[in-house]
Short mmCIF file of C-alpha atoms in Angstrom, two decimals:
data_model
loop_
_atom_site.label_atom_id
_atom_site.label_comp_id
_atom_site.label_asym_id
_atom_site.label_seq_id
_atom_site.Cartn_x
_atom_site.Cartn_y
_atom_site.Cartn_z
CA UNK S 28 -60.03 -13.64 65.76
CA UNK S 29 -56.01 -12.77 65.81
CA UNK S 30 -56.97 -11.80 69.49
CA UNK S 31 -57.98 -15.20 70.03
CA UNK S 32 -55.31 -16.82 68.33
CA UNK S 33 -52.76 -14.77 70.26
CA UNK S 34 -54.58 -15.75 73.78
CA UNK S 35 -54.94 -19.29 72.81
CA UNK S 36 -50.81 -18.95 71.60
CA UNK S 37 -50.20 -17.63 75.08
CA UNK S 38 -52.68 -20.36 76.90
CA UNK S 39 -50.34 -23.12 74.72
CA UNK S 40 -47.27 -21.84 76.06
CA UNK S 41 -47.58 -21.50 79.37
CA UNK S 42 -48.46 -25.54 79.28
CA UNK S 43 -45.25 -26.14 77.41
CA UNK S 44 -43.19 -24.12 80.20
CA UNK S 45 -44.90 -26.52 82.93
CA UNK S 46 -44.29 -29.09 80.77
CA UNK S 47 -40.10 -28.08 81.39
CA UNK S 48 -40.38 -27.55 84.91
CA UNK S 49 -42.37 -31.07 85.03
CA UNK S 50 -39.53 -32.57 83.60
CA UNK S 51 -36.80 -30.48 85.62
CA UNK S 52 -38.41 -31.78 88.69
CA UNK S 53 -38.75 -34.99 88.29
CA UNK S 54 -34.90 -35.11 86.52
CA UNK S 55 -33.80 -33.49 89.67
CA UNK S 56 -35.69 -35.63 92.18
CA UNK S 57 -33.85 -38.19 90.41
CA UNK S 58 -30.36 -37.58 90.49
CA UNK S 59 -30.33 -35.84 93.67
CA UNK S 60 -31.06 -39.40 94.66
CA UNK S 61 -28.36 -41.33 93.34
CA UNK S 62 -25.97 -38.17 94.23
CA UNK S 63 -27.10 -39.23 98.01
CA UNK S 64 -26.01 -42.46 97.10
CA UNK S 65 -22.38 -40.88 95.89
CA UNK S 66 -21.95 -38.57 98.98
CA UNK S 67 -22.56 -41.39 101.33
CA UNK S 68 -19.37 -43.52 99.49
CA UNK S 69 -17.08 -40.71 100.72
CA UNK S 70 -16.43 -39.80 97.34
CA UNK S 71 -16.98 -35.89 97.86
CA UNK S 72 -14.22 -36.56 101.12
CA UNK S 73 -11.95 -38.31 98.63
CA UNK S 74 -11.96 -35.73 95.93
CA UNK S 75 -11.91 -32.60 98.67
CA UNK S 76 -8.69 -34.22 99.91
CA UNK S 77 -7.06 -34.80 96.55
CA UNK S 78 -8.18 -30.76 96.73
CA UNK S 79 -6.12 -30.30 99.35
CA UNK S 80 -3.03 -32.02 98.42
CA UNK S 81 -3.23 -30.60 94.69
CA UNK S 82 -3.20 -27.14 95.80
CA UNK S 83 -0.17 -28.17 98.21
CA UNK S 84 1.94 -28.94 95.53
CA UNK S 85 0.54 -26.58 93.29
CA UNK S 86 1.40 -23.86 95.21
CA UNK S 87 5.12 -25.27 95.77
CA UNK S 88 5.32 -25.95 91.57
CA UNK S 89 4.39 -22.22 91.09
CA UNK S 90 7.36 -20.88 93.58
CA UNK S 91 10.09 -23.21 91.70
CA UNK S 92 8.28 -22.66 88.31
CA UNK S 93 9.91 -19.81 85.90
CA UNK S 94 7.95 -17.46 84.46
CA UNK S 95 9.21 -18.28 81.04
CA UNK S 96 7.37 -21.35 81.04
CA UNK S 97 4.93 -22.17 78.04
CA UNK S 98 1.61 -21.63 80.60
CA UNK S 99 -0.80 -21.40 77.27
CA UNK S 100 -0.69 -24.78 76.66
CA UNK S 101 -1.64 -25.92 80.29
CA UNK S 102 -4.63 -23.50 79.66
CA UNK S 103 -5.55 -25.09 76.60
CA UNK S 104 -5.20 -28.55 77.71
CA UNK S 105 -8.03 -27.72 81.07
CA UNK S 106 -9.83 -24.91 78.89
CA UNK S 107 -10.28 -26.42 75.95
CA UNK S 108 -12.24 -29.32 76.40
CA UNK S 109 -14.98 -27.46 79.16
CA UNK S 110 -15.38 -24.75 76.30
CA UNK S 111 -16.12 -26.64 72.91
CA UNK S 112 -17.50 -30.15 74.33
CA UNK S 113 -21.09 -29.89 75.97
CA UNK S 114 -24.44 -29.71 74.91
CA UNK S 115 -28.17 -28.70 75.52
CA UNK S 116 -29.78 -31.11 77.88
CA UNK S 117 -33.40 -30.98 77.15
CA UNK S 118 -34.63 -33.75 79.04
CA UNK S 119 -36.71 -34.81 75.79
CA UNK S 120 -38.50 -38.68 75.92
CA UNK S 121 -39.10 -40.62 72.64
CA UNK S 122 -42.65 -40.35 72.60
CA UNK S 123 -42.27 -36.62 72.70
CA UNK S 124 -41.40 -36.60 68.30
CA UNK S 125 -45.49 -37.67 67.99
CA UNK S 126 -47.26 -36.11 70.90
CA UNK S 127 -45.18 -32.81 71.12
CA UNK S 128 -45.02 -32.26 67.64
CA UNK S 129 -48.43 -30.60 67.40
CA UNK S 130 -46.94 -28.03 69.80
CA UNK S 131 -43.64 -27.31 67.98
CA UNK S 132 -44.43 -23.92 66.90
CA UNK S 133 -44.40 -22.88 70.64
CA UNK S 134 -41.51 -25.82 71.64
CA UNK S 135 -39.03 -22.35 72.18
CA UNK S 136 -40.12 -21.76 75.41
CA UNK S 137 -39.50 -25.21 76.27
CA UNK S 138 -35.70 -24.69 74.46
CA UNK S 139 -35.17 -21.82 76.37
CA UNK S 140 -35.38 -23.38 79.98
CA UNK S 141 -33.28 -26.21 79.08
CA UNK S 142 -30.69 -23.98 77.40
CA UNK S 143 -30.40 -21.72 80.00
CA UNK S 144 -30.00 -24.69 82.46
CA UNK S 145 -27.27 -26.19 80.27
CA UNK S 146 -25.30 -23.12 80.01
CA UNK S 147 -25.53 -22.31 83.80
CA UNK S 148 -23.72 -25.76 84.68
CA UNK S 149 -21.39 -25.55 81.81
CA UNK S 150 -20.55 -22.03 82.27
CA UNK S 151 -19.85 -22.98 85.98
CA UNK S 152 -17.16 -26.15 85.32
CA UNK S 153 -15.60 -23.47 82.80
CA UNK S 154 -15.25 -20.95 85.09
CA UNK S 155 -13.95 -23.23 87.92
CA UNK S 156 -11.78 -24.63 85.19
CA UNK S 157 -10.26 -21.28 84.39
CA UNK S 158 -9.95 -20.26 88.23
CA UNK S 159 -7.62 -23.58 88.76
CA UNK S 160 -5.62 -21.99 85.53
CA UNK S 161 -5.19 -18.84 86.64
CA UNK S 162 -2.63 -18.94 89.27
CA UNK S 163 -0.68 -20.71 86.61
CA UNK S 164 -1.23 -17.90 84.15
CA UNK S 165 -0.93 -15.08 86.78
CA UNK S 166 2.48 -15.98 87.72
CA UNK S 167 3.66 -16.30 84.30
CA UNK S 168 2.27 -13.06 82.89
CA UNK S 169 2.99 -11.17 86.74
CA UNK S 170 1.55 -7.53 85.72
CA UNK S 171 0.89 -7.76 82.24
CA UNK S 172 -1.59 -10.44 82.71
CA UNK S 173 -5.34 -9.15 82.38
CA UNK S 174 -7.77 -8.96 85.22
CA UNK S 175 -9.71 -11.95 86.38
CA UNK S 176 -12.93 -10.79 85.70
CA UNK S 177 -12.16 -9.42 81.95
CA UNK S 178 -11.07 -13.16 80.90
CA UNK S 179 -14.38 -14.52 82.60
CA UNK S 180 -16.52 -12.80 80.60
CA UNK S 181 -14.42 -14.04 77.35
CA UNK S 182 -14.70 -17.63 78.77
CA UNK S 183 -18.41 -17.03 79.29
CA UNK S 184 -18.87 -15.55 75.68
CA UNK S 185 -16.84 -18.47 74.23
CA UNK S 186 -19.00 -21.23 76.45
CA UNK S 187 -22.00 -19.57 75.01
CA UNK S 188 -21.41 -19.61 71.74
CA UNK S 189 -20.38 -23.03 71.52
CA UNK S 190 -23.10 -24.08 72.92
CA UNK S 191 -25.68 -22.26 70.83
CA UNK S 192 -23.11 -23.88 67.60
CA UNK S 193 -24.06 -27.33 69.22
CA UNK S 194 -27.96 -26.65 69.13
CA UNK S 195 -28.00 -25.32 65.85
CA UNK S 196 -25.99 -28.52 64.76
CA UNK S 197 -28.83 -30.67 65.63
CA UNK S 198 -30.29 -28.67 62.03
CA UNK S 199 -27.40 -30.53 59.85
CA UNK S 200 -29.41 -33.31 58.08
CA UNK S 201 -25.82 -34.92 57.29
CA UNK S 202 -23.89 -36.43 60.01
CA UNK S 203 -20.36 -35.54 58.15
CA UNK S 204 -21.55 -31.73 58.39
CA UNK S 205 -22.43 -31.61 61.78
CA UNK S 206 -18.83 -33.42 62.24
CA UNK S 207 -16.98 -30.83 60.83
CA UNK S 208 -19.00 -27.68 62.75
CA UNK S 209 -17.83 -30.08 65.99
CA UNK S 210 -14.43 -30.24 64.68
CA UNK S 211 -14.07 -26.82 63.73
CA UNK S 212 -15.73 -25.28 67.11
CA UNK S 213 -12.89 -27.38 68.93
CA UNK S 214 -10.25 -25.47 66.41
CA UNK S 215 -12.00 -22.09 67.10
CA UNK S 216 -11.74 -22.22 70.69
CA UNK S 217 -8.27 -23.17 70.72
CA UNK S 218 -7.35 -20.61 68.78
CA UNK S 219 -9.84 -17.83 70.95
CA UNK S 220 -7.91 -19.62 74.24
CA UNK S 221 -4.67 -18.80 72.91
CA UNK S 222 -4.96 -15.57 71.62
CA UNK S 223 -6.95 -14.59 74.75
CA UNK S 224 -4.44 -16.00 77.37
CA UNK S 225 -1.40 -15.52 74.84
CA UNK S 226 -1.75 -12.19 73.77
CA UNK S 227 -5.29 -10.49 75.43
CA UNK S 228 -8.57 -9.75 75.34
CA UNK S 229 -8.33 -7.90 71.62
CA UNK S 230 -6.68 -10.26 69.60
CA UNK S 231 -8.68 -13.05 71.64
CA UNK S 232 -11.92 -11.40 70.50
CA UNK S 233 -11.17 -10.43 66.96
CA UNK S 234 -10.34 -14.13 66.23
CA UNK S 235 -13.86 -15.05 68.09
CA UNK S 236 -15.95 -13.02 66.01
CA UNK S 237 -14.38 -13.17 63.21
CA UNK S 238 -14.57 -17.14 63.74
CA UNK S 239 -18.32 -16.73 64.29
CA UNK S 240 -18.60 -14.95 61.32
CA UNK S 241 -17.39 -17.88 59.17
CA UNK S 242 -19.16 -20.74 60.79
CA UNK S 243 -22.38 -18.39 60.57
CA UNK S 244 -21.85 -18.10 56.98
CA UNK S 245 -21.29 -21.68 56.27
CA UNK S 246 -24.38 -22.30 57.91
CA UNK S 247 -26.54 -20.05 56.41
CA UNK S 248 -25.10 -20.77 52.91
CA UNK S 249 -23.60 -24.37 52.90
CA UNK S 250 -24.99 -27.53 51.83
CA UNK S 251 -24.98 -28.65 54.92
CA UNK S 252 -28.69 -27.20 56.49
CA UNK S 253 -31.77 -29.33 55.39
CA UNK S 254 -33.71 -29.69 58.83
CA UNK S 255 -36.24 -27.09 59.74
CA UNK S 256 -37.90 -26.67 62.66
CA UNK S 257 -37.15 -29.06 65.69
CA UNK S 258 -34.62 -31.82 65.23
CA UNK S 259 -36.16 -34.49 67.21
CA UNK S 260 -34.71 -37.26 66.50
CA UNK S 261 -31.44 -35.77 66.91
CA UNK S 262 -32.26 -33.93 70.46
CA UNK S 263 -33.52 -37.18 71.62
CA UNK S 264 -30.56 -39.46 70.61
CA UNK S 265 -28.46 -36.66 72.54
CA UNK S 266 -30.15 -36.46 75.44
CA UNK S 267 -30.44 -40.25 75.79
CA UNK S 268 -26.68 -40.53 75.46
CA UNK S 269 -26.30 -37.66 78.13
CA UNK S 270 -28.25 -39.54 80.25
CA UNK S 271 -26.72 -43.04 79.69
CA UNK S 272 -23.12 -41.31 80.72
CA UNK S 273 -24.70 -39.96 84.22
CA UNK S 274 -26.52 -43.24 84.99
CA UNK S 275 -23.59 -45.27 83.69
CA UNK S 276 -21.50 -43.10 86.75
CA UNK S 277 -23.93 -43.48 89.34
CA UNK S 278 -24.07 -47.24 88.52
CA UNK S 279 -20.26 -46.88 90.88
CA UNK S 280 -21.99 -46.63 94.00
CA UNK S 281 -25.73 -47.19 93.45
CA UNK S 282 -27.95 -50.13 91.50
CA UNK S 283 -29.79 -48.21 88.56
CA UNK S 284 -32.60 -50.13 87.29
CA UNK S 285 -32.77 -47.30 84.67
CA UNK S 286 -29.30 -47.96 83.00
CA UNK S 287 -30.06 -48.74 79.30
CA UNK S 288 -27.67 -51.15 77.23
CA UNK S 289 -25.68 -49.41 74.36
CA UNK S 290 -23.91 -51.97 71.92
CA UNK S 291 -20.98 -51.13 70.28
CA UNK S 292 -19.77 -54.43 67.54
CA UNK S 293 -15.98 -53.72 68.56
CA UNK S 294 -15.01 -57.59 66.53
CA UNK S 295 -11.68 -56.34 66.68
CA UNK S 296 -11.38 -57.07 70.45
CA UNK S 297 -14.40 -58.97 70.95
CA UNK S 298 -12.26 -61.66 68.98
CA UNK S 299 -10.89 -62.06 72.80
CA UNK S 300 -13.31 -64.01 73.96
CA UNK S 301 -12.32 -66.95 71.52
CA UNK S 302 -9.59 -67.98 73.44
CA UNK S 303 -11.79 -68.89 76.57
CA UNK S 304 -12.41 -72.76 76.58
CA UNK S 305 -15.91 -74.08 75.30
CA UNK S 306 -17.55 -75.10 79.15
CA UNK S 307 -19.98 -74.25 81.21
CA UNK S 308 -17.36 -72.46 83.95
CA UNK S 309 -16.51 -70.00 81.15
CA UNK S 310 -20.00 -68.73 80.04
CA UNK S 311 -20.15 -65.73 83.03
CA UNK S 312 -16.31 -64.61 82.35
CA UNK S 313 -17.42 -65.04 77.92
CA UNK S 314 -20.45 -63.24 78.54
CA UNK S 315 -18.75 -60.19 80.94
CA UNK S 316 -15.83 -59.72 78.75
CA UNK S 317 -18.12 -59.16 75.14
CA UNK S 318 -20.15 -56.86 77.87
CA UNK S 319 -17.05 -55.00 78.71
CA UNK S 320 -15.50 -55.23 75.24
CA UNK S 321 -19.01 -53.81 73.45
CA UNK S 322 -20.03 -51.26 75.55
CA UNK S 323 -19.07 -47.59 76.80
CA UNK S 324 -17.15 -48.69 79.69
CA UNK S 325 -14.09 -49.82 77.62
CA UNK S 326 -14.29 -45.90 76.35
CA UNK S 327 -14.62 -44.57 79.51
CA UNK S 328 -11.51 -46.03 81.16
CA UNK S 329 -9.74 -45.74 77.47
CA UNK S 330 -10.25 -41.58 77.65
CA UNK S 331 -9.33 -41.54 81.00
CA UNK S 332 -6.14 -42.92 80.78
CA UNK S 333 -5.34 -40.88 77.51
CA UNK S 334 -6.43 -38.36 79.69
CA UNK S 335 -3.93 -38.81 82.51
CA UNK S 336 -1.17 -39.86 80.24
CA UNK S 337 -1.36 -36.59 78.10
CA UNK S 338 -1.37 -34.62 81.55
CA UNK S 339 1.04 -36.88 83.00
CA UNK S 340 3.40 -36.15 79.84
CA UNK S 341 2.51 -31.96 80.37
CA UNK S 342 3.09 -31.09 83.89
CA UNK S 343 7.02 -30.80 84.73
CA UNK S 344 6.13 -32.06 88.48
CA UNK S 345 6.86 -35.70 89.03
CA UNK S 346 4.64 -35.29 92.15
CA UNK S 347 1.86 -33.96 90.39
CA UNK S 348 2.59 -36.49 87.40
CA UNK S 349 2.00 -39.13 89.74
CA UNK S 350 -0.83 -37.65 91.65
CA UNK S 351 -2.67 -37.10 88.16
CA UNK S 352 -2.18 -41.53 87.64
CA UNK S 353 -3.23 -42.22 90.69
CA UNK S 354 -6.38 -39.85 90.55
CA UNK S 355 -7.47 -41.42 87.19
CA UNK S 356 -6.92 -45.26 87.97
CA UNK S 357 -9.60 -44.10 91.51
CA UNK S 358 -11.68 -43.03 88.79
CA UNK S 359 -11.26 -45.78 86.16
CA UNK S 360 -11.72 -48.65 89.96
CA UNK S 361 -15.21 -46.76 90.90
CA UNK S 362 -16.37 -46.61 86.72
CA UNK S 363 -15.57 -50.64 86.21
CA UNK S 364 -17.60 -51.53 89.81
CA UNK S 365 -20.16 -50.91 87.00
CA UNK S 366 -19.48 -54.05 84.80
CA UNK S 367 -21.05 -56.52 87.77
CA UNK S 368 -24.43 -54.51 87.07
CA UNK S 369 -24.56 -54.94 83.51
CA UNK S 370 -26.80 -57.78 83.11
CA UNK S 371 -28.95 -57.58 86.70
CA UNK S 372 -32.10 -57.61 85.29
CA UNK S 373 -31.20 -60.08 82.20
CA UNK S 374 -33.82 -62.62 82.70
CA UNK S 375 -31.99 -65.12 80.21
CA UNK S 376 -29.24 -66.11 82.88
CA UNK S 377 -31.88 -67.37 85.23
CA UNK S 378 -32.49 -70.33 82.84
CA UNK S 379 -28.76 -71.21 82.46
CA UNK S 380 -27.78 -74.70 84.22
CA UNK S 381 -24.57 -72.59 85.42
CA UNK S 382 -23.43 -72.10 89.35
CA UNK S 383 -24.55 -68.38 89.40
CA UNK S 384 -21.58 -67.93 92.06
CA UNK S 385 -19.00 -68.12 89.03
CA UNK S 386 -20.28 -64.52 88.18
CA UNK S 387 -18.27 -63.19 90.60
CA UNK S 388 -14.88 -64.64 89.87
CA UNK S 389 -15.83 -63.38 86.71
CA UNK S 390 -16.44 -59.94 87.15
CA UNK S 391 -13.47 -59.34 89.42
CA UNK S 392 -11.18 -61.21 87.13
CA UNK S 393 -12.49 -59.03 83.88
CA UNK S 394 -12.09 -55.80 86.24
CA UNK S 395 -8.77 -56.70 87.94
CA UNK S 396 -7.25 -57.74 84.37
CA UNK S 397 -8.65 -54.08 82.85
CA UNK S 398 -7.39 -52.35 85.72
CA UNK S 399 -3.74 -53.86 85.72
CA UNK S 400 -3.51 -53.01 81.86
CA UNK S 401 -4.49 -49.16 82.15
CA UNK S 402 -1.64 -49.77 85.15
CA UNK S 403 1.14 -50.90 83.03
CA UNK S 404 0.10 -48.52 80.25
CA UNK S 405 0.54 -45.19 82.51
CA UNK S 406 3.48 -46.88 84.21
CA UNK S 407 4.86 -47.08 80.82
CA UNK S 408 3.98 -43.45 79.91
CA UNK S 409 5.71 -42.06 83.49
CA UNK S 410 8.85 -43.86 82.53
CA UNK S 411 8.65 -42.24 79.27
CA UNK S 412 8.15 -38.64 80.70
CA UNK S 413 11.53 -39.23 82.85
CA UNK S 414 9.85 -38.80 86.11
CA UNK S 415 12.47 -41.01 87.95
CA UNK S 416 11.13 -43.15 91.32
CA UNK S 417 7.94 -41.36 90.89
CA UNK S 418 7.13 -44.00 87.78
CA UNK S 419 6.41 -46.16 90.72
CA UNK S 420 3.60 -44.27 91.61
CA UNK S 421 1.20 -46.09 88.90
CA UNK S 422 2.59 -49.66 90.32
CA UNK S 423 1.40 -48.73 94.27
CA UNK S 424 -2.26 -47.71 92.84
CA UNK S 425 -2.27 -51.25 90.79
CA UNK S 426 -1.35 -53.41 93.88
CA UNK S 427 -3.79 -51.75 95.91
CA UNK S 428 -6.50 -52.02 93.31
CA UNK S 429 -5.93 -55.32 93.17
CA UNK S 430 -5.92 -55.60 96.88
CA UNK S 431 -9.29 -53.85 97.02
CA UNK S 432 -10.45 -56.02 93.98
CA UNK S 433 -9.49 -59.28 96.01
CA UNK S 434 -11.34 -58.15 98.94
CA UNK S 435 -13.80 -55.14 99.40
CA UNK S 436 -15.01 -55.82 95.80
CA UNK S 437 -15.58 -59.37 95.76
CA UNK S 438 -17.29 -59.62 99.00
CA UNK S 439 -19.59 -56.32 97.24
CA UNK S 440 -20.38 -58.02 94.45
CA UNK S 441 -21.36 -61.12 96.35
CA UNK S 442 -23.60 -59.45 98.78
CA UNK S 443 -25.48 -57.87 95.61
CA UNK S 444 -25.18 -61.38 93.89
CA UNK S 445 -26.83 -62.70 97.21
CA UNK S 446 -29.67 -60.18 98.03
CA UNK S 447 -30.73 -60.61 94.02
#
């Protein structure tokens, strides 16, 4: 009978490990899609050349740069974020919490694949990550420093166990707990980063296991764990917001049918649209603006100016300064191209006794007035940081955003308006 049990076990398995590459296969057929889509707008050719011109004037920082600069917290600032953010993409659906649940005793093999496939792409941006650090760290630390393939393995230990923190977080019934192992994985690995590229390898893995130790302990004993078994409600939310962040990119250069609509209340600026007059000519640019306003673009371009500011404010190149701005407000034009797909499929506005052509004006006018305030705001932030003429740099993007805005975007959005 136990022979039986174990053979039917095994049969049960092997069904849930087809059931992963099922999913893998259709996930990649997917995206490999819309990445078509991606490599066809040039965007590869744009980022290989801003490659090109980084390493330039990376290489001519490093000659000029003395080797008694504070390198560790350039490390932490690109190391950082790769190491403790991230999580297990497990490609779950919703109806998998009813007609997987028979088979959770035997979900692990399922787990397995999909964290194995997580920590291969994570482990590879960290590891690129550290390689675009390392000349940095290398010329600051000239013999002393430790060899490159020593500090991989520590980045590779520290990417791994964040990442099997973030599963077992899914197991924290409270919200607040699972906050706190987040916020205290982000202060381990800072403190594992510096110790590793500040002191070495030693002190850089005493404080990691001895980190581990605690956050093991707390886990194990704290009030915190309540879930057993599979978390499913938790993996799915996850994976759905993993999702919604890749489709919400690809929505830059492709139409996705697939992107869902996440709401975010946000009455604090989506008081804004008050001031728009009460007529029929306002309803596309009132509708577009609570869209913006409510949803994750307005985070998106919000990080990624942080983002550049924060690096901006780091580096001591004005060049690079400038080239950082200039990089993020490309990235913050291709993420807003997004807004004039928001409501494609919304069959509501098909009804309204409104010249559909106004939803144009409207979308370039929400996009152009987004883009000139992330424009001021990391002019602002260059003039802060003292980088002389280069503050200008900020003020050429804007103008030629707005150029592009006036012209390749608006005739863009009206061929998409037109072919709808």
């Amino acid at each position: 009978m136990n022979q039986e049990a174990a053979v039917h076990r095994e049969g049960t398995a092997g069904a849930v490990r087809q059931l992963w590459k099922r999913r893998f296969d259709h996930y990649r057929q997917e995206t490999s899609r819309y990445w078509a889509y991606v490599a066809r707008s040039q965007f590869f050719g744009f980022l290989f050349l801003i490659f090109i011109v980084s390493s330039y004037y990376y290489a001519k920082i490093l000659q000029q740069l003395p080797t008694s600069f504070p390198y560790i917290w350039i490390v932490l600032l690109v190391l950082v974020p790769a190491l403790a953010a991230g999580s297990v993409r497990t490609l779950l659906k919703n109806a998998d919490r009813v007609f997987l649940l028979p088979l959770e005793p035997v979900m692990n093999v399922f787990f397995r694949s999909a964290f194995r496939y997580s920590l291969g792409i994570q482990a590879a941006r960290s590891i690129i990550l550290m390689l675009i650090a390392w000349p940095l760290y290398k010329h600051c630390t000239g013999t002393e420093g430790q060899p490159l393939w020593l500090m991989a393995i520590f980045v590779l230990l520290i990417k791994t166990a964040n990442l099997l923190g973030s599963w077992q977080e899914g197991r924290f019934s409270s919200p607040g707990w699972r906050l706190i192992s987040v916020g205290y994985r982000w202060v381990l690995s800072a403190a594992v980063v510096f110790a590793l590229f500040g002191t070495g390898p030693l002190p850089g893995g005493f404080v990691l296991l001895a980190g581990l130790v605690v956050w093991a302990v707390v886990y194990k004993l704290g009030p915190g764990q309540r879930t057993m078994g599979v978390a499913w409600d938790y993996l799915i939310d996850n994976d759905r917001k993993q999702q919604y962040r890749l489709y919400l990119f690809f929505s830059g250069f492709a139409d996705v049918p697939q992107l869902p609509v996440r709401v975010k209340q946000r009455r604090w600026l989506a008081g804004i649209t008050d001031r728009y007059s009460f007529r029929s000519s306002s309803l596309y640019l009132y509708l577009f603006t609570k869209t913006f306003v409510r949803s994750e673009l307005l985070g998106i371009v919000v990080r990624i100016t942080l983002v550049a500011g924060l690096a901006a404010a780091a580096v001591q190149s004005a060049p690079v300064a400038a080239a950082v701005c200039l990089v993020a407000m490309f990235i913050s034009l291709v993420q807003l191209t997004s807004l004039e797909q928001s409501h494609r499929y919304t069959f509501w506005l098909q009804t309204y006794p409104v010249d559909p052509r106004r939803k144009v004006a409207a979308v370039v006018r929400i996009i152009s007035g987004a883009f000139t305030l992330q424009g001021i705001v990391l002019t602002l932030l260059m003039l802060l940081s003292g980088t002389g003429v280069y503050a200008a740099a900020p003020l050429a993007g804007l103008a030629l955003g707005l150029a592009l805005c006036a012209t390749v975007m608006k005739r863009k959005f009206t061929a998409s308006f037109e072919a709808e």
